[in-house]
Amino acid sequence: MKKYKAIFFDWDGTAVLSRKAPVDDIIGPMKALLGEGVKLAVISGTTMENIGGGKLYTYFTPEERRNLFFGLGRGAFNYGFDESGEAYTFGEKLPDREMLVQIHDVCYAIHKYLLNEHGLNTDIVFSRPNYCKIDLMVENNRGEALFLQEGEKERLLETLSAHGFVGGLKGLVELAENIGREMGIPVLATTDAKYLEVGISSKSDNVNTILGFMEENHGIIAGECSFWGDEYIGFGEGIFGSDSFMITDKTRAGDFFDVSETPGERPKEVEQLGGGVKRFEEFLISQKRCG
Ligand SMILES: [Mg+2]
């Protein structure tokens, strides 16, 4: 495989099996590449606290950290590190409190619609700084594994049709965006089958901002980057998973790889490699320039 100047990757399910899983296996390969000047960007929907207990960067020296980036919170936060190894943020896309409350209103309206019209109950996680997670399968607990589980999409589609909701996942995304439009709040909705996530930004904002930074400061272009995830998979009708939001007009010339084994439709830019976190770890090791 070609050697990339920058590697963007999802965290849960791609770099580690789950949030509670030890980070030991991935640190070594990351450290080797950062030391050689390869840029690594963790692109995750979560916040820093959920990535290696918020301590991931402490495994790396200040020099290594200069090549490390985090694009977190579904487009809300981007982090780089200065000469002394201190984190700084750039290109934030965080709603103010008023906008956040409006996002909450939209999510509650979605919940009410599904309950009123379809007798379908949901739970809403309100505590994220910039979006809500609507749990569409309240009976189905993922435990510590936060990524798409085998058969989840099928179970959700069965649940939806049992409640008389037609249109499947695309219908849900459209419902969310339509309710937002009606309320005058232009929300973006994404889904990984268990959760419908509703906010004003996405992983697209993270990769665009971080690649823009790399372009400006290091002359790196999209064709020199690869993008790794475990949730590119399609849900049919042009609805793809959260990692597919890393494919943008700005990044499209890059290479996109999926480590998920799950069969299904993916965006045409994506090559399915399978192999899970092990495959991604092997890739990082193989990217080492010398020794
Ligand atoms: Mg993932």
PDB file of C-alpha atoms and ligand atoms in Angstrom:
ATOM      1  CA  MET A   1       0.000   0.000   0.000  1.00  0.00           C
ATOM      2  CA  LYS A   2       1.193   3.521  -0.735  1.00  0.00           C
ATOM      3  CA  LYS A   3       2.711   5.650   2.023  1.00  0.00           C
ATOM      4  CA  TYR A   4       0.461   8.448   3.175  1.00  0.00           C
ATOM      5  CA  LYS A   5       1.507  11.826   4.540  1.00  0.00           C
ATOM      6  CA  ALA A   6      -1.615  12.013   6.666  1.00  0.00           C
ATOM      7  CA  ILE A   7      -3.885   9.321   8.078  1.00  0.00           C
ATOM      8  CA  PHE A   8      -7.339  10.229   9.329  1.00  0.00           C
ATOM      9  CA  PHE A   9      -9.098   7.557  11.383  1.00  0.00           C
ATOM     10  CA  ASP A  10     -12.151   6.833  13.456  1.00  0.00           C
ATOM     11  CA  TRP A  11     -11.518   5.749  17.040  1.00  0.00           C
ATOM     12  CA  ASP A  12     -14.196   3.344  18.391  1.00  0.00           C
ATOM     13  CA  GLY A  13     -14.267   0.163  16.339  1.00  0.00           C
ATOM     14  CA  THR A  14     -11.366   1.237  14.110  1.00  0.00           C
ATOM     15  CA  ALA A  15      -8.390   2.014  16.378  1.00  0.00           C
ATOM     16  CA  VAL A  16      -9.765   0.295  19.496  1.00  0.00           C
ATOM     17  CA  LEU A  17     -12.447  -2.334  20.037  1.00  0.00           C
ATOM     18  CA  SER A  18     -14.333  -0.183  22.523  1.00  0.00           C
ATOM     19  CA  ARG A  19     -13.823   2.875  24.685  1.00  0.00           C
ATOM     20  CA  LYS A  20     -12.822   0.780  27.669  1.00  0.00           C
ATOM     21  CA  ALA A  21     -10.402  -1.386  25.699  1.00  0.00           C
ATOM     22  CA  PRO A  22      -6.707  -0.767  26.413  1.00  0.00           C
ATOM     23  CA  VAL A  23      -4.972   1.599  24.001  1.00  0.00           C
ATOM     24  CA  ASP A  24      -1.580  -0.163  24.361  1.00  0.00           C
ATOM     25  CA  ASP A  25      -1.680  -1.914  20.981  1.00  0.00           C
ATOM     26  CA  ILE A  26      -2.305   1.214  18.956  1.00  0.00           C
ATOM     27  CA  ILE A  27       0.097   3.550  20.812  1.00  0.00           C
ATOM     28  CA  GLY A  28       3.308   1.945  19.516  1.00  0.00           C
ATOM     29  CA  PRO A  29       2.395   2.112  15.813  1.00  0.00           C
ATOM     30  CA  MET A  30       1.049   5.659  16.254  1.00  0.00           C
ATOM     31  CA  LYS A  31       4.198   6.782  18.047  1.00  0.00           C
ATOM     32  CA  ALA A  32       6.471   5.398  15.315  1.00  0.00           C
ATOM     33  CA  LEU A  33       4.625   7.297  12.575  1.00  0.00           C
ATOM     34  CA  LEU A  34       4.290  10.548  14.523  1.00  0.00           C
ATOM     35  CA  GLY A  35       8.054  10.384  15.129  1.00  0.00           C
ATOM     36  CA  GLU A  36       8.623  10.151  11.379  1.00  0.00           C
ATOM     37  CA  GLY A  37       6.463  13.205  10.706  1.00  0.00           C
ATOM     38  CA  VAL A  38       3.357  11.397   9.458  1.00  0.00           C
ATOM     39  CA  LYS A  39       0.244  13.348  10.444  1.00  0.00           C
ATOM     40  CA  LEU A  40      -2.359  11.355  12.363  1.00  0.00           C
ATOM     41  CA  ALA A  41      -5.859  12.684  12.888  1.00  0.00           C
ATOM     42  CA  VAL A  42      -8.357  10.913  15.135  1.00  0.00           C
ATOM     43  CA  ILE A  43     -11.836  11.678  13.794  1.00  0.00           C
ATOM     44  CA  SER A  44     -14.496  10.678  16.280  1.00  0.00           C
ATOM     45  CA  GLY A  45     -18.005  11.639  17.237  1.00  0.00           C
ATOM     46  CA  THR A  46     -17.060  11.567  20.898  1.00  0.00           C
ATOM     47  CA  THR A  47     -15.124  13.969  23.140  1.00  0.00           C
ATOM     48  CA  MET A  48     -11.499  13.831  24.304  1.00  0.00           C
ATOM     49  CA  GLU A  49     -12.410  12.141  27.654  1.00  0.00           C
ATOM     50  CA  ASN A  50     -13.618   9.067  25.773  1.00  0.00           C
ATOM     51  CA  ILE A  51     -10.398   8.640  23.826  1.00  0.00           C
ATOM     52  CA  GLY A  52      -7.850   6.805  25.906  1.00  0.00           C
ATOM     53  CA  GLY A  53      -9.413   8.338  29.025  1.00  0.00           C
ATOM     54  CA  GLY A  54      -8.553  11.826  27.732  1.00  0.00           C
ATOM     55  CA  LYS A  55      -4.877  10.945  28.148  1.00  0.00           C
ATOM     56  CA  LEU A  56      -4.023   9.637  24.707  1.00  0.00           C
ATOM     57  CA  TYR A  57      -1.761  12.565  23.799  1.00  0.00           C
ATOM     58  CA  THR A  58       0.319  12.058  26.977  1.00  0.00           C
ATOM     59  CA  TYR A  59       1.793   8.893  25.448  1.00  0.00           C
ATOM     60  CA  PHE A  60       3.571  11.092  22.907  1.00  0.00           C
ATOM     61  CA  THR A  61       6.441  13.553  23.247  1.00  0.00           C
ATOM     62  CA  PRO A  62       5.786  17.241  22.460  1.00  0.00           C
ATOM     63  CA  GLU A  63       7.611  16.748  19.114  1.00  0.00           C
ATOM     64  CA  GLU A  64       5.431  13.741  18.245  1.00  0.00           C
ATOM     65  CA  ARG A  65       2.314  15.671  19.286  1.00  0.00           C
ATOM     66  CA  ARG A  66       3.016  18.325  16.656  1.00  0.00           C
ATOM     67  CA  ASN A  67       1.873  15.724  14.100  1.00  0.00           C
ATOM     68  CA  LEU A  68      -1.201  14.642  16.085  1.00  0.00           C
ATOM     69  CA  PHE A  69      -4.695  16.034  15.553  1.00  0.00           C
ATOM     70  CA  PHE A  70      -8.125  15.322  16.936  1.00  0.00           C
ATOM     71  CA  GLY A  71     -11.375  16.102  15.134  1.00  0.00           C
ATOM     72  CA  LEU A  72     -14.070  15.377  17.693  1.00  0.00           C
ATOM     73  CA  GLY A  73     -17.687  15.826  18.618  1.00  0.00           C
ATOM     74  CA  ARG A  74     -19.182  15.425  15.153  1.00  0.00           C
ATOM     75  CA  GLY A  75     -17.471  18.481  13.711  1.00  0.00           C
ATOM     76  CA  ALA A  76     -17.533  20.612  16.861  1.00  0.00           C
ATOM     77  CA  PHE A  77     -13.893  20.497  17.999  1.00  0.00           C
ATOM     78  CA  ASN A  78     -10.499  20.290  16.301  1.00  0.00           C
ATOM     79  CA  TYR A  79      -7.298  20.027  18.336  1.00  0.00           C
ATOM     80  CA  GLY A  80      -3.652  20.431  17.474  1.00  0.00           C
ATOM     81  CA  PHE A  81      -0.597  20.726  19.759  1.00  0.00           C
ATOM     82  CA  ASP A  82       1.874  23.604  20.066  1.00  0.00           C
ATOM     83  CA  GLU A  83       5.704  23.501  20.540  1.00  0.00           C
ATOM     84  CA  SER A  84       5.373  22.846  24.262  1.00  0.00           C
ATOM     85  CA  GLY A  85       2.937  19.981  23.677  1.00  0.00           C
ATOM     86  CA  GLU A  86      -0.110  21.922  24.849  1.00  0.00           C
ATOM     87  CA  ALA A  87      -3.416  21.353  23.069  1.00  0.00           C
ATOM     88  CA  TYR A  88      -5.114  24.193  21.234  1.00  0.00           C
ATOM     89  CA  THR A  89      -8.383  24.225  19.329  1.00  0.00           C
ATOM     90  CA  PHE A  90      -9.078  25.567  15.857  1.00  0.00           C
ATOM     91  CA  GLY A  91     -12.076  25.848  13.519  1.00  0.00           C
ATOM     92  CA  GLU A  92     -14.657  25.056  16.196  1.00  0.00           C
ATOM     93  CA  LYS A  93     -18.240  24.620  15.123  1.00  0.00           C
ATOM     94  CA  LEU A  94     -20.050  24.662  18.415  1.00  0.00           C
ATOM     95  CA  PRO A  95     -23.660  25.860  18.744  1.00  0.00           C
ATOM     96  CA  ASP A  96     -24.283  28.568  21.332  1.00  0.00           C
ATOM     97  CA  ARG A  97     -26.677  27.758  24.156  1.00  0.00           C
ATOM     98  CA  GLU A  98     -29.688  29.142  22.316  1.00  0.00           C
ATOM     99  CA  MET A  99     -28.976  27.008  19.245  1.00  0.00           C
ATOM    100  CA  LEU A 100     -28.296  23.959  21.430  1.00  0.00           C
ATOM    101  CA  VAL A 101     -31.692  24.325  23.095  1.00  0.00           C
ATOM    102  CA  GLN A 102     -33.240  24.569  19.625  1.00  0.00           C
ATOM    103  CA  ILE A 103     -31.547  21.301  18.636  1.00  0.00           C
ATOM    104  CA  HIS A 104     -33.031  19.761  21.806  1.00  0.00           C
ATOM    105  CA  ASP A 105     -36.473  21.051  20.774  1.00  0.00           C
ATOM    106  CA  VAL A 106     -36.126  19.408  17.358  1.00  0.00           C
ATOM    107  CA  CYS A 107     -35.151  16.086  18.958  1.00  0.00           C
ATOM    108  CA  TYR A 108     -38.035  16.170  21.388  1.00  0.00           C
ATOM    109  CA  ALA A 109     -40.352  16.917  18.442  1.00  0.00           C
ATOM    110  CA  ILE A 110     -38.955  13.862  16.629  1.00  0.00           C
ATOM    111  CA  HIS A 111     -39.514  11.758  19.752  1.00  0.00           C
ATOM    112  CA  LYS A 112     -43.091  13.052  20.097  1.00  0.00           C
ATOM    113  CA  TYR A 113     -43.840  12.425  16.426  1.00  0.00           C
ATOM    114  CA  LEU A 114     -42.625   8.823  16.559  1.00  0.00           C
ATOM    115  CA  LEU A 115     -44.534   8.156  19.792  1.00  0.00           C
ATOM    116  CA  ASN A 116     -47.757   9.933  18.732  1.00  0.00           C
ATOM    117  CA  GLU A 117     -47.955   8.675  15.187  1.00  0.00           C
ATOM    118  CA  HIS A 118     -46.303   5.270  15.490  1.00  0.00           C
ATOM    119  CA  GLY A 119     -46.287   4.252  19.141  1.00  0.00           C
ATOM    120  CA  LEU A 120     -42.507   4.023  18.845  1.00  0.00           C
ATOM    121  CA  ASN A 121     -40.678   5.018  22.005  1.00  0.00           C
ATOM    122  CA  THR A 122     -37.180   6.502  21.964  1.00  0.00           C
ATOM    123  CA  ASP A 123     -34.633   7.759  24.488  1.00  0.00           C
ATOM    124  CA  ILE A 124     -32.745  10.981  23.890  1.00  0.00           C
ATOM    125  CA  VAL A 125     -29.237  11.731  25.133  1.00  0.00           C
ATOM    126  CA  PHE A 126     -29.222  15.517  25.571  1.00  0.00           C
ATOM    127  CA  SER A 127     -25.845  16.021  27.240  1.00  0.00           C
ATOM    128  CA  ARG A 128     -23.609  16.301  24.148  1.00  0.00           C
ATOM    129  CA  PRO A 129     -22.274  19.828  23.542  1.00  0.00           C
ATOM    130  CA  ASN A 130     -23.559  20.080  19.983  1.00  0.00           C
ATOM    131  CA  TYR A 131     -26.018  17.324  19.090  1.00  0.00           C
ATOM    132  CA  CYS A 132     -28.452  14.784  20.513  1.00  0.00           C
ATOM    133  CA  LYS A 133     -28.470  11.029  20.186  1.00  0.00           C
ATOM    134  CA  ILE A 134     -31.918   9.545  19.756  1.00  0.00           C
ATOM    135  CA  ASP A 135     -31.882   5.880  20.740  1.00  0.00           C
ATOM    136  CA  LEU A 136     -34.183   4.147  18.275  1.00  0.00           C
ATOM    137  CA  MET A 137     -33.844   0.698  19.834  1.00  0.00           C
ATOM    138  CA  VAL A 138     -34.266   1.271  23.540  1.00  0.00           C
ATOM    139  CA  GLU A 139     -34.507  -2.479  24.153  1.00  0.00           C
ATOM    140  CA  ASN A 140     -31.176  -3.214  22.548  1.00  0.00           C
ATOM    141  CA  ASN A 141     -28.175  -2.481  24.759  1.00  0.00           C
ATOM    142  CA  ARG A 142     -24.809  -2.376  23.036  1.00  0.00           C
ATOM    143  CA  GLY A 143     -22.890  -2.551  26.283  1.00  0.00           C
ATOM    144  CA  GLU A 144     -19.338  -1.303  25.921  1.00  0.00           C
ATOM    145  CA  ALA A 145     -19.185  -1.886  22.180  1.00  0.00           C
ATOM    146  CA  LEU A 146     -20.463   1.365  20.715  1.00  0.00           C
ATOM    147  CA  PHE A 147     -20.189   0.539  17.052  1.00  0.00           C
ATOM    148  CA  LEU A 148     -22.648  -1.060  14.682  1.00  0.00           C
ATOM    149  CA  GLN A 149     -23.469  -4.621  15.697  1.00  0.00           C
ATOM    150  CA  GLU A 150     -24.309  -7.467  13.332  1.00  0.00           C
ATOM    151  CA  GLY A 151     -28.001  -7.491  12.460  1.00  0.00           C
ATOM    152  CA  GLU A 152     -28.848  -4.154  14.104  1.00  0.00           C
ATOM    153  CA  LYS A 153     -29.993  -2.527  10.906  1.00  0.00           C
ATOM    154  CA  GLU A 154     -32.329  -5.448  10.186  1.00  0.00           C
ATOM    155  CA  ARG A 155     -33.757  -5.304  13.712  1.00  0.00           C
ATOM    156  CA  LEU A 156     -34.379  -1.570  13.424  1.00  0.00           C
ATOM    157  CA  LEU A 157     -36.076  -1.938  10.031  1.00  0.00           C
ATOM    158  CA  GLU A 158     -38.310  -4.649  11.524  1.00  0.00           C
ATOM    159  CA  THR A 159     -39.138  -2.410  14.497  1.00  0.00           C
ATOM    160  CA  LEU A 160     -39.952   0.522  12.207  1.00  0.00           C
ATOM    161  CA  SER A 161     -42.244  -1.466   9.949  1.00  0.00           C
ATOM    162  CA  ALA A 162     -43.907  -3.164  12.950  1.00  0.00           C
ATOM    163  CA  HIS A 163     -44.802   0.391  14.062  1.00  0.00           C
ATOM    164  CA  GLY A 164     -46.065   1.334  10.608  1.00  0.00           C
ATOM    165  CA  PHE A 165     -43.188   3.689   9.852  1.00  0.00           C
ATOM    166  CA  VAL A 166     -42.434   3.462   6.132  1.00  0.00           C
ATOM    167  CA  GLY A 167     -39.321   4.832   4.499  1.00  0.00           C
ATOM    168  CA  GLY A 168     -36.765   3.041   6.666  1.00  0.00           C
ATOM    169  CA  LEU A 169     -33.596   4.834   7.741  1.00  0.00           C
ATOM    170  CA  LYS A 170     -33.717   7.342   4.924  1.00  0.00           C
ATOM    171  CA  GLY A 171     -37.247   8.160   6.047  1.00  0.00           C
ATOM    172  CA  LEU A 172     -35.979   8.782   9.602  1.00  0.00           C
ATOM    173  CA  VAL A 173     -33.180  11.063   8.439  1.00  0.00           C
ATOM    174  CA  GLU A 174     -35.631  12.983   6.255  1.00  0.00           C
ATOM    175  CA  LEU A 175     -38.160  13.150   9.089  1.00  0.00           C
ATOM    176  CA  ALA A 176     -35.531  14.690  11.384  1.00  0.00           C
ATOM    177  CA  GLU A 177     -34.354  17.203   8.794  1.00  0.00           C
ATOM    178  CA  ASN A 178     -37.936  18.106   7.822  1.00  0.00           C
ATOM    179  CA  ILE A 179     -38.970  18.679  11.442  1.00  0.00           C
ATOM    180  CA  GLY A 180     -35.872  20.884  11.810  1.00  0.00           C
ATOM    181  CA  ARG A 181     -36.773  22.850   8.690  1.00  0.00           C
ATOM    182  CA  GLU A 182     -40.355  23.322   9.871  1.00  0.00           C
ATOM    183  CA  MET A 183     -39.028  24.663  13.171  1.00  0.00           C
ATOM    184  CA  GLY A 184     -36.546  26.943  11.384  1.00  0.00           C
ATOM    185  CA  ILE A 185     -33.484  25.012  12.598  1.00  0.00           C
ATOM    186  CA  PRO A 186     -31.362  23.538   9.795  1.00  0.00           C
ATOM    187  CA  VAL A 187     -30.251  20.277  11.413  1.00  0.00           C
ATOM    188  CA  LEU A 188     -28.207  17.456   9.926  1.00  0.00           C
ATOM    189  CA  ALA A 189     -29.198  13.921  10.884  1.00  0.00           C
ATOM    190  CA  THR A 190     -27.097  10.781  10.663  1.00  0.00           C
ATOM    191  CA  THR A 191     -27.771   7.259  11.767  1.00  0.00           C
ATOM    192  CA  ASP A 192     -25.881   4.096  12.561  1.00  0.00           C
ATOM    193  CA  ALA A 193     -29.144   2.145  12.963  1.00  0.00           C
ATOM    194  CA  LYS A 194     -29.301   2.194  16.753  1.00  0.00           C
ATOM    195  CA  TYR A 195     -28.980   5.954  17.092  1.00  0.00           C
ATOM    196  CA  LEU A 196     -30.290   8.865  15.113  1.00  0.00           C
ATOM    197  CA  GLU A 197     -27.876  11.732  15.743  1.00  0.00           C
ATOM    198  CA  VAL A 198     -29.128  15.238  15.188  1.00  0.00           C
ATOM    199  CA  GLY A 199     -26.941  18.343  15.198  1.00  0.00           C
ATOM    200  CA  ILE A 200     -25.603  21.145  13.015  1.00  0.00           C
ATOM    201  CA  SER A 201     -22.234  19.676  12.004  1.00  0.00           C
ATOM    202  CA  SER A 202     -20.678  16.322  11.125  1.00  0.00           C
ATOM    203  CA  LYS A 203     -17.360  14.534  10.652  1.00  0.00           C
ATOM    204  CA  SER A 204     -17.251  16.375   7.294  1.00  0.00           C
ATOM    205  CA  ASP A 205     -16.527  19.608   9.160  1.00  0.00           C
ATOM    206  CA  ASN A 206     -13.663  17.924  11.093  1.00  0.00           C
ATOM    207  CA  VAL A 207     -11.863  16.485   8.072  1.00  0.00           C
ATOM    208  CA  ASN A 208     -12.340  19.642   5.990  1.00  0.00           C
ATOM    209  CA  THR A 209     -10.939  21.860   8.740  1.00  0.00           C
ATOM    210  CA  ILE A 210      -8.008  19.591   9.643  1.00  0.00           C
ATOM    211  CA  LEU A 211      -7.056  18.899   6.023  1.00  0.00           C
ATOM    212  CA  GLY A 212      -7.294  22.650   5.376  1.00  0.00           C
ATOM    213  CA  PHE A 213      -4.866  23.220   8.260  1.00  0.00           C
ATOM    214  CA  MET A 214      -2.459  20.560   6.946  1.00  0.00           C
ATOM    215  CA  GLU A 215      -2.662  22.019   3.449  1.00  0.00           C
ATOM    216  CA  GLU A 216      -1.860  25.493   4.679  1.00  0.00           C
ATOM    217  CA  ASN A 217       0.895  24.562   7.122  1.00  0.00           C
ATOM    218  CA  HIS A 218       2.418  21.423   5.605  1.00  0.00           C
ATOM    219  CA  GLY A 219       1.384  21.483   1.926  1.00  0.00           C
ATOM    220  CA  ILE A 220      -0.467  18.183   2.273  1.00  0.00           C
ATOM    221  CA  ILE A 221      -3.232  17.524  -0.269  1.00  0.00           C
ATOM    222  CA  ALA A 222      -6.148  15.073  -0.169  1.00  0.00           C
ATOM    223  CA  GLY A 223      -4.451  12.618  -2.554  1.00  0.00           C
ATOM    224  CA  GLU A 224      -1.710  12.099   0.068  1.00  0.00           C
ATOM    225  CA  CYS A 225      -4.207  11.104   2.764  1.00  0.00           C
ATOM    226  CA  SER A 226      -6.129   7.995   3.738  1.00  0.00           C
ATOM    227  CA  PHE A 227      -9.305   7.832   5.783  1.00  0.00           C
ATOM    228  CA  TRP A 228     -10.143   4.806   7.937  1.00  0.00           C
ATOM    229  CA  GLY A 229     -13.383   3.825   9.598  1.00  0.00           C
ATOM    230  CA  ASP A 230     -15.695   0.975  10.538  1.00  0.00           C
ATOM    231  CA  GLU A 231     -18.992   2.703   9.801  1.00  0.00           C
ATOM    232  CA  TYR A 232     -19.060   3.538   6.127  1.00  0.00           C
ATOM    233  CA  ILE A 233     -21.696   0.953   5.491  1.00  0.00           C
ATOM    234  CA  GLY A 234     -24.797   1.895   3.561  1.00  0.00           C
ATOM    235  CA  PHE A 235     -28.316   1.491   4.829  1.00  0.00           C
ATOM    236  CA  GLY A 236     -29.696   1.594   1.298  1.00  0.00           C
ATOM    237  CA  GLU A 237     -31.107   4.490  -0.685  1.00  0.00           C
ATOM    238  CA  GLY A 238     -27.953   6.550  -0.410  1.00  0.00           C
ATOM    239  CA  ILE A 239     -27.843   6.615   3.408  1.00  0.00           C
ATOM    240  CA  PHE A 240     -24.365   5.804   4.672  1.00  0.00           C
ATOM    241  CA  GLY A 241     -22.757   5.533   8.110  1.00  0.00           C
ATOM    242  CA  SER A 242     -20.990   8.209  10.168  1.00  0.00           C
ATOM    243  CA  ASP A 243     -17.520   7.552   8.679  1.00  0.00           C
ATOM    244  CA  SER A 244     -18.862   8.225   5.185  1.00  0.00           C
ATOM    245  CA  PHE A 245     -19.053  11.868   6.250  1.00  0.00           C
ATOM    246  CA  MET A 246     -15.246  11.899   5.957  1.00  0.00           C
ATOM    247  CA  ILE A 247     -15.831  11.815   2.182  1.00  0.00           C
ATOM    248  CA  THR A 248     -16.291  15.435   1.122  1.00  0.00           C
ATOM    249  CA  ASP A 249     -15.583  17.496  -1.978  1.00  0.00           C
ATOM    250  CA  LYS A 250     -12.327  18.500  -0.300  1.00  0.00           C
ATOM    251  CA  THR A 251     -11.167  14.991   0.728  1.00  0.00           C
ATOM    252  CA  ARG A 252     -12.560  12.928  -2.163  1.00  0.00           C
ATOM    253  CA  ALA A 253      -9.169  12.544  -3.880  1.00  0.00           C
ATOM    254  CA  GLY A 254      -7.933  10.593  -0.841  1.00  0.00           C
ATOM    255  CA  ASP A 255      -8.202   6.845  -0.198  1.00  0.00           C
ATOM    256  CA  PHE A 256     -10.989   5.529   2.015  1.00  0.00           C
ATOM    257  CA  PHE A 257     -10.819   2.181   3.781  1.00  0.00           C
ATOM    258  CA  ASP A 258     -13.370   0.259   5.840  1.00  0.00           C
ATOM    259  CA  VAL A 259     -12.177  -2.302   8.417  1.00  0.00           C
ATOM    260  CA  SER A 260     -15.697  -3.564   9.094  1.00  0.00           C
ATOM    261  CA  GLU A 261     -16.575  -7.124   8.069  1.00  0.00           C
ATOM    262  CA  THR A 262     -20.290  -6.397   7.709  1.00  0.00           C
ATOM    263  CA  PRO A 263     -21.498  -6.990   4.156  1.00  0.00           C
ATOM    264  CA  GLY A 264     -23.474  -4.189   2.549  1.00  0.00           C
ATOM    265  CA  GLU A 265     -23.434  -1.192   0.278  1.00  0.00           C
ATOM    266  CA  ARG A 266     -20.706   1.410   0.817  1.00  0.00           C
ATOM    267  CA  PRO A 267     -20.002   4.745  -0.856  1.00  0.00           C
ATOM    268  CA  LYS A 268     -18.211   4.120  -4.175  1.00  0.00           C
ATOM    269  CA  GLU A 269     -15.021   5.788  -2.874  1.00  0.00           C
ATOM    270  CA  VAL A 270     -14.590   3.187  -0.113  1.00  0.00           C
ATOM    271  CA  GLU A 271     -12.599  -0.021  -0.274  1.00  0.00           C
ATOM    272  CA  GLN A 272     -13.733  -2.636   2.228  1.00  0.00           C
ATOM    273  CA  LEU A 273     -10.696  -4.345   3.767  1.00  0.00           C
ATOM    274  CA  GLY A 274     -12.340  -5.899   6.811  1.00  0.00           C
ATOM    275  CA  GLY A 275     -10.138  -7.209   9.613  1.00  0.00           C
ATOM    276  CA  GLY A 276     -11.289  -4.755  12.282  1.00  0.00           C
ATOM    277  CA  VAL A 277      -8.894  -2.972  14.626  1.00  0.00           C
ATOM    278  CA  LYS A 278      -6.172  -5.539  13.862  1.00  0.00           C
ATOM    279  CA  ARG A 279      -6.213  -4.587  10.184  1.00  0.00           C
ATOM    280  CA  PHE A 280      -5.870  -0.901  11.002  1.00  0.00           C
ATOM    281  CA  GLU A 281      -3.026  -1.594  13.419  1.00  0.00           C
ATOM    282  CA  GLU A 282      -1.191  -3.625  10.735  1.00  0.00           C
ATOM    283  CA  PHE A 283      -1.681  -0.792   8.276  1.00  0.00           C
ATOM    284  CA  LEU A 284      -0.104   1.707  10.676  1.00  0.00           C
ATOM    285  CA  ILE A 285       2.849  -0.617  11.258  1.00  0.00           C
ATOM    286  CA  SER A 286       3.289  -1.055   7.489  1.00  0.00           C
ATOM    287  CA  GLN A 287       3.368   2.732   7.006  1.00  0.00           C
ATOM    288  CA  LYS A 288       6.609   3.104   8.935  1.00  0.00           C
ATOM    289  CA  ARG A 289       9.223   4.619   6.627  1.00  0.00           C
ATOM    290  CA  CYS A 290      12.458   3.239   8.082  1.00  0.00           C
ATOM    291  CA  GLY A 291      13.519   0.267  10.171  1.00  0.00           C
TER     292      GLY A 291
HETATM  293 MG    MG B   1     -16.440   3.550  14.717  1.00  0.00          MG
END
